Structure formats: C-alpha cells, structure tokens
C-alpha cells in the first residue's frame, strides 16, 4: 500500500522558508516594487542585501529570522569596518584594501533598516533589530571641483565633427549648465524641453527623490540640444535627446568611461566623472552670488544639508570676502 504524504514535514519546510531572511527580502522587494520605487533603488537594495548574505555565509551564520538580533548586526558593522577585504577575488588587484568606506557602510545599514521597517509595517516581523544600530561617522571631505581652465581643456579634446563625440560634448555642457544628475540627463526626452522659456522638466520617474522639478537651461545650451536633436533625426527617430537608437538612451556608465578617456587626452590627473560637473557648477553658483534656495530647487534636494556643503568649499570667494569685509579693514593696526 502507498504511504500517505507526510503533511507535517511539508508544513515544517514551508515554515522554515518563511522564517528565512532571504524569503522575507523577496517579500520586502515585492512591497517596494508595488510602491513604485525607482529601478536603481531596487537594484541597490538587492546589492546591499547580497552583501549581507555573503557575510552570513562567510561567518557560517544562520539565515533564520529568529537569529537576527542587534548583536549580529553590530558584528556585521564591525566586519564591514575592519575585516572585509575588497577585491579579494580580483587577481589584478595586488593591494587588497581592508574595510569599506563609511558612506558605503551607512548605505548598507540604511537598506537593512528600511527592509525591517517595511516588514514590520506589513506585519511580517515583530521587531527591527537595527533600531539601535546607528550610522558610522563619515568624515566630511571637501568636495572637489574643476577649474574653468580644466573644463575648457576637457571640452577642447571632444571632436564635434563626430556624432558620438558631439553627443558627449553636448551632454557635458548640459550637465554643467543644469547641474542635473547624469541619470536624470541621459533620460531627457524632447517633450521635457520647453524651448520657448528655456526650461526642462525632470520627471518624477527619473528624479532621485521621485519628485518632478523644473530646471532652467541657458539659451545657448538649448541651441546645442536642438543641433543634437537634428543629428539624431538623420539616423533614427527617438523621443530621447541623448539617444543611441530609436528606443534607447545613452548609458551613463558608457559616458563615464568615455569621460576618463577625454580626461587622459586633456592631460587631466583629476578623476573626472559626471557628478564632478554638478559639484563644480553648484560651487560656482554660490561663488558668483547665487542663492541657496534657488540652488536647492535646481539640485532637487529636500534639505539644505548637502547644499550648504558647497558653501564651505567656495574658498576663493571666502578669501575675496575676507579682504573686503574683515574688521581689520576698519581699524588702525
């Protein structure tokens, strides 16, 4: 006679799966997807959680949610600070760095906090073991900027007679002019550009904070965008201004790589990357007398914290102001 299926074992297996943090992460990801989180945010969640799972494997820890307490996450933070070896599987990297950057550690802590808060809100777990885990201290470094001389040198090596190089030239000038994030810029559509009033719309779907905003663009840059749109029409019809085909826009990683090549041609030793243009233009805005509130709106920041960092690095304007307004100018010494 055929034996009956062991129903108790099946139930036990199901319970084990549901108590597995990997299963709960899938639930969390599903919730965040349904809430409309940006694709890059979801990808970041996946990358950070994968790193946590690798830690559990390396330390032979259990994946059971019942073992996830404050102690294990404190150990994880300590591991990221003092034990994790970077590039250990890359043979070409002869020097192995130990420990992650504080900003990277804090991003990974944030992912796990968001995950547990979301699971609690949806009654999938009873508590958040990261409640008392605080961020590690991040040194506030000076933001690097490019001088006008170096910007001109970079633009000078971009051959505008070539379509792909001309597209890089226009994108670079556009980033310097609008201070957009590169992910916001490459997804710009023709419909987002209002040529009449020289404004562009950063759609909520591509904005980092998921909030649409309006950003001014100079008339001479609008002319460059028009030229690029006309060039595009010779090869393909696309709704994107920085297009690579009818349906695809320019890959920001490819652009970043090409910037490195241009920097080498221009004999620039500084690490040139798209975000450097945002830093440079924001700093120059304040140096030239632009307001903090207008800059905050253009950059798309909800708070002044990041915007104020640019105020601390405008060294040249501080020196000029000191010469003009210092008390020693008005007393006999």
PDB file of C-alpha atoms in Angstrom, residues 163 167 186 228 232 236 238-246 248-250:
ATOM      1  CA  UNK A 163      28.356  62.331 -33.862  1.00  0.00           C
ATOM      2  CA  UNK A 167      26.789  63.951 -28.178  1.00  0.00           C
ATOM      3  CA  UNK A 186      20.502  60.892 -20.245  1.00  0.00           C
ATOM      4  CA  UNK A 228      21.778  67.187 -31.364  1.00  0.00           C
ATOM      5  CA  UNK A 232      19.512  62.219 -34.217  1.00  0.00           C
ATOM      6  CA  UNK A 236      16.778  57.357 -36.084  1.00  0.00           C
ATOM      7  CA  UNK A 238      13.723  58.772 -30.915  1.00  0.00           C
ATOM      8  CA  UNK A 239      11.886  60.504 -28.101  1.00  0.00           C
ATOM      9  CA  UNK A 240      15.191  60.781 -26.216  1.00  0.00           C
ATOM     10  CA  UNK A 241      17.568  63.687 -26.813  1.00  0.00           C
ATOM     11  CA  UNK A 242      20.659  61.697 -25.825  1.00  0.00           C
ATOM     12  CA  UNK A 243      19.655  58.681 -27.868  1.00  0.00           C
ATOM     13  CA  UNK A 244      21.680  55.694 -29.059  1.00  0.00           C
ATOM     14  CA  UNK A 245      18.848  54.075 -31.018  1.00  0.00           C
ATOM     15  CA  UNK A 246      15.159  54.579 -31.659  1.00  0.00           C
ATOM     16  CA  UNK A 248      17.283  53.500 -26.090  1.00  0.00           C
ATOM     17  CA  UNK A 249      19.009  56.396 -24.375  1.00  0.00           C
ATOM     18  CA  UNK A 250      22.719  56.855 -23.642  1.00  0.00           C
TER      19      UNK A 250
END
